């Protein structure tokens, strides 16, 4: 973080309780920040807005669900190491302990000039700052039926569906999984999933009979290359068939058929991880420069599109080029909160000391077998020349191990607690 809590409160804390009075808001009323989406990015933002402002900011968190189901660790539901129930994060602590106003609804329109956001049920909600953290939207192959060929890339019913299909894999079965072009949610995630499916096959004694065909739209493995190459070529050499540069054009789910530019592939189980982009209401508002992900300034995560003063986009929906991960979403939320509180307190966001300390980090643990995992971590720092975040450190596990597998749960537990509790 660019500033620890004590220094932050010195800048705009106890005395800021009276000084945070944004324009357009009566001096007596507290500023209002609306957070759309209660996943890793949004929940962290809501919690830290309350905590770091010493509860002087009113925070409303909007999410259609009563709790958030974590994608992190969700590949372990596929091989039955954990249940989906263990991945459910409820918002009780955010409301009862931090005083976040949690509203169960769905945002569908932003009025940048009017500084308000429209909710499907609740109508318009005014904000001084708006934080959008709604994760990903799928670009669906035209004929796909996800009930038959699940994506399982947003954890929930889809994950259980794929788990039960994998449970039925038998001799000579072919499992097909597809990997979208980068950038997509969780760079190592699809390769980790391929390993776990291969492990399921191995543990069923089907090695040499059942197989996994991995159709990658990219021309090479996108993360932990050394680890996954080793796993695909050696550990699962006669189970995994890894094919590059395969872009899915359509999926005929009833036939288990994946249509690509070069060939058709048919599987008994078909897991399509489709191309991804930001949610429709973000794109419809014109906040996505490239039509896919929202353009933001990584110093504040404020939109770079004019007419949207005070609108910030964090987590998987934004386009800074940093990995789309929960760890990263949590880090971005804190930079964004720091910027919002400063802005409300009239403290500059671009002073050299702050700018020099803007860093974020990402970590992903990848289970490779039933009880072994590898990991990947990346650190980014703000580059003043480019005005972008630049990779400064990259770390990878030398090998997968049971030690890493155990550490994975400690890391995840810390991340869950820091984001939701
Ligand atoms: C299999 C798998 C493994 C992964 N492993 C890791 C890992 O090891 N490490 C890691 O750091 N990351 C991992 N990730 C990635 C991580 O889960 C995502 O990057 C992270 O969840 C992104 O956080 P987010 O807040 O942007 O989106 P989400 O966590 O998806 O949250 C978005 C929220 O917005 C809500 N929402 C959507 N639309 C609206 C709307 N219109 N109005 C209101 N609310 C809305 C949703 O209900 C949801 O609660 C993994 C992902 C997968 C699929």
PDB file of C-alpha atoms in Angstrom, residues 177-278:
ATOM      1  CA  UNK A 177     -11.403 -27.786 -22.281  1.00  0.00           C
ATOM      2  CA  UNK A 178     -10.824 -24.489 -24.033  1.00  0.00           C
ATOM      3  CA  UNK A 179      -8.700 -21.502 -22.996  1.00  0.00           C
ATOM      4  CA  UNK A 180      -9.606 -17.996 -24.209  1.00  0.00           C
ATOM      5  CA  UNK A 181      -7.192 -15.440 -25.605  1.00  0.00           C
ATOM      6  CA  UNK A 182      -5.470 -13.301 -22.969  1.00  0.00           C
ATOM      7  CA  UNK A 183      -6.356 -11.236 -21.050  1.00  0.00           C
ATOM      8  CA  UNK A 184      -8.799 -13.398 -19.119  1.00  0.00           C
ATOM      9  CA  UNK A 185      -9.574 -14.069 -15.436  1.00  0.00           C
ATOM     10  CA  UNK A 186      -6.748 -15.904 -13.623  1.00  0.00           C
ATOM     11  CA  UNK A 187      -3.908 -16.531 -16.125  1.00  0.00           C
ATOM     12  CA  UNK A 188      -2.714 -19.895 -14.658  1.00  0.00           C
ATOM     13  CA  UNK A 189      -6.271 -21.074 -13.787  1.00  0.00           C
ATOM     14  CA  UNK A 190      -7.136 -23.011 -16.979  1.00  0.00           C
ATOM     15  CA  UNK A 191      -3.792 -24.863 -17.015  1.00  0.00           C
ATOM     16  CA  UNK A 192      -4.230 -25.717 -13.339  1.00  0.00           C
ATOM     17  CA  UNK A 193      -7.699 -27.047 -14.181  1.00  0.00           C
ATOM     18  CA  UNK A 194      -6.276 -29.221 -16.981  1.00  0.00           C
ATOM     19  CA  UNK A 195      -3.845 -30.730 -14.459  1.00  0.00           C
ATOM     20  CA  UNK A 196      -6.595 -31.459 -11.950  1.00  0.00           C
ATOM     21  CA  UNK A 197      -8.775 -33.105 -14.594  1.00  0.00           C
ATOM     22  CA  UNK A 198      -5.774 -35.229 -15.626  1.00  0.00           C
ATOM     23  CA  UNK A 199      -5.274 -36.109 -11.958  1.00  0.00           C
ATOM     24  CA  UNK A 200      -8.930 -37.180 -11.666  1.00  0.00           C
ATOM     25  CA  UNK A 201      -8.402 -39.461 -14.682  1.00  0.00           C
ATOM     26  CA  UNK A 202      -5.183 -40.838 -13.204  1.00  0.00           C
ATOM     27  CA  UNK A 203      -6.738 -41.534  -9.824  1.00  0.00           C
ATOM     28  CA  UNK A 204      -9.606 -43.376 -11.504  1.00  0.00           C
ATOM     29  CA  UNK A 205      -6.981 -45.683 -13.070  1.00  0.00           C
ATOM     30  CA  UNK A 206      -7.858 -44.461 -16.574  1.00  0.00           C
ATOM     31  CA  UNK A 207      -4.361 -43.318 -17.603  1.00  0.00           C
ATOM     32  CA  UNK A 208      -3.730 -44.364 -21.205  1.00  0.00           C
ATOM     33  CA  UNK A 209      -7.463 -44.648 -21.855  1.00  0.00           C
ATOM     34  CA  UNK A 210      -9.268 -41.394 -20.987  1.00  0.00           C
ATOM     35  CA  UNK A 211      -7.667 -38.100 -22.014  1.00  0.00           C
ATOM     36  CA  UNK A 212      -7.911 -34.297 -21.780  1.00  0.00           C
ATOM     37  CA  UNK A 213      -7.651 -32.195 -24.918  1.00  0.00           C
ATOM     38  CA  UNK A 214      -6.685 -28.623 -24.045  1.00  0.00           C
ATOM     39  CA  UNK A 215      -7.525 -26.198 -26.850  1.00  0.00           C
ATOM     40  CA  UNK A 216      -5.687 -22.941 -26.217  1.00  0.00           C
ATOM     41  CA  UNK A 217      -6.571 -19.830 -28.242  1.00  0.00           C
ATOM     42  CA  UNK A 218      -3.125 -18.479 -27.332  1.00  0.00           C
ATOM     43  CA  UNK A 219       0.070 -19.592 -28.987  1.00  0.00           C
ATOM     44  CA  UNK A 220       1.692 -20.655 -25.715  1.00  0.00           C
ATOM     45  CA  UNK A 221       1.030 -21.284 -22.019  1.00  0.00           C
ATOM     46  CA  UNK A 222       0.153 -17.921 -20.435  1.00  0.00           C
ATOM     47  CA  UNK A 223       1.531 -18.368 -16.896  1.00  0.00           C
ATOM     48  CA  UNK A 224       3.937 -20.693 -15.043  1.00  0.00           C
ATOM     49  CA  UNK A 225       5.093 -22.022 -18.420  1.00  0.00           C
ATOM     50  CA  UNK A 226       7.873 -24.154 -17.001  1.00  0.00           C
ATOM     51  CA  UNK A 227       5.563 -25.782 -14.428  1.00  0.00           C
ATOM     52  CA  UNK A 228       2.692 -26.568 -16.779  1.00  0.00           C
ATOM     53  CA  UNK A 229       4.962 -27.724 -19.621  1.00  0.00           C
ATOM     54  CA  UNK A 230       6.569 -30.127 -17.178  1.00  0.00           C
ATOM     55  CA  UNK A 231       3.166 -31.332 -15.932  1.00  0.00           C
ATOM     56  CA  UNK A 232       1.665 -31.735 -19.425  1.00  0.00           C
ATOM     57  CA  UNK A 233       4.735 -33.424 -20.932  1.00  0.00           C
ATOM     58  CA  UNK A 234       5.827 -35.623 -18.063  1.00  0.00           C
ATOM     59  CA  UNK A 235       3.423 -36.090 -15.137  1.00  0.00           C
ATOM     60  CA  UNK A 236       0.384 -36.254 -17.437  1.00  0.00           C
ATOM     61  CA  UNK A 237       2.228 -37.041 -20.696  1.00  0.00           C
ATOM     62  CA  UNK A 238      -0.232 -39.754 -21.765  1.00  0.00           C
ATOM     63  CA  UNK A 239      -3.355 -37.957 -20.547  1.00  0.00           C
ATOM     64  CA  UNK A 240      -3.059 -34.301 -21.641  1.00  0.00           C
ATOM     65  CA  UNK A 241      -2.970 -33.281 -25.288  1.00  0.00           C
ATOM     66  CA  UNK A 242      -2.154 -29.552 -25.433  1.00  0.00           C
ATOM     67  CA  UNK A 243      -2.985 -27.787 -28.710  1.00  0.00           C
ATOM     68  CA  UNK A 244      -2.230 -24.085 -29.338  1.00  0.00           C
ATOM     69  CA  UNK A 245      -3.786 -21.389 -31.547  1.00  0.00           C
ATOM     70  CA  UNK A 246      -7.257 -22.909 -31.484  1.00  0.00           C
ATOM     71  CA  UNK A 247     -10.002 -20.298 -31.437  1.00  0.00           C
ATOM     72  CA  UNK A 248     -13.518 -21.507 -30.691  1.00  0.00           C
ATOM     73  CA  UNK A 249     -16.091 -20.361 -33.235  1.00  0.00           C
ATOM     74  CA  UNK A 250     -19.097 -22.224 -31.886  1.00  0.00           C
ATOM     75  CA  UNK A 251     -20.148 -25.036 -29.581  1.00  0.00           C
ATOM     76  CA  UNK A 252     -22.932 -27.536 -30.284  1.00  0.00           C
ATOM     77  CA  UNK A 253     -23.503 -28.554 -26.695  1.00  0.00           C
ATOM     78  CA  UNK A 254     -25.952 -31.425 -27.403  1.00  0.00           C
ATOM     79  CA  UNK A 255     -23.254 -33.148 -29.477  1.00  0.00           C
ATOM     80  CA  UNK A 256     -20.280 -32.137 -27.308  1.00  0.00           C
ATOM     81  CA  UNK A 257     -18.883 -30.556 -30.454  1.00  0.00           C
ATOM     82  CA  UNK A 258     -16.425 -27.651 -30.424  1.00  0.00           C
ATOM     83  CA  UNK A 259     -16.156 -25.922 -33.779  1.00  0.00           C
ATOM     84  CA  UNK A 260     -12.897 -24.093 -34.432  1.00  0.00           C
ATOM     85  CA  UNK A 261     -11.412 -22.446 -37.520  1.00  0.00           C
ATOM     86  CA  UNK A 262      -9.235 -25.450 -38.281  1.00  0.00           C
ATOM     87  CA  UNK A 263     -11.175 -28.512 -37.073  1.00  0.00           C
ATOM     88  CA  UNK A 264     -14.105 -29.851 -35.050  1.00  0.00           C
ATOM     89  CA  UNK A 265     -13.400 -31.545 -31.719  1.00  0.00           C
ATOM     90  CA  UNK A 266     -15.892 -33.844 -29.984  1.00  0.00           C
ATOM     91  CA  UNK A 267     -15.777 -34.668 -26.286  1.00  0.00           C
ATOM     92  CA  UNK A 268     -17.762 -36.581 -23.672  1.00  0.00           C
ATOM     93  CA  UNK A 269     -17.249 -33.686 -21.263  1.00  0.00           C
ATOM     94  CA  UNK A 270     -16.752 -30.215 -22.693  1.00  0.00           C
ATOM     95  CA  UNK A 271     -15.609 -27.297 -20.530  1.00  0.00           C
ATOM     96  CA  UNK A 272     -15.664 -24.035 -22.450  1.00  0.00           C
ATOM     97  CA  UNK A 273     -13.872 -21.110 -20.824  1.00  0.00           C
ATOM     98  CA  UNK A 274     -15.055 -18.373 -23.182  1.00  0.00           C
ATOM     99  CA  UNK A 275     -13.579 -15.009 -24.138  1.00  0.00           C
ATOM    100  CA  UNK A 276     -14.245 -12.364 -21.482  1.00  0.00           C
ATOM    101  CA  UNK A 277     -14.915  -8.644 -21.143  1.00  0.00           C
ATOM    102  CA  UNK A 278     -16.334  -6.094 -18.688  1.00  0.00           C
TER     103      UNK A 278
END
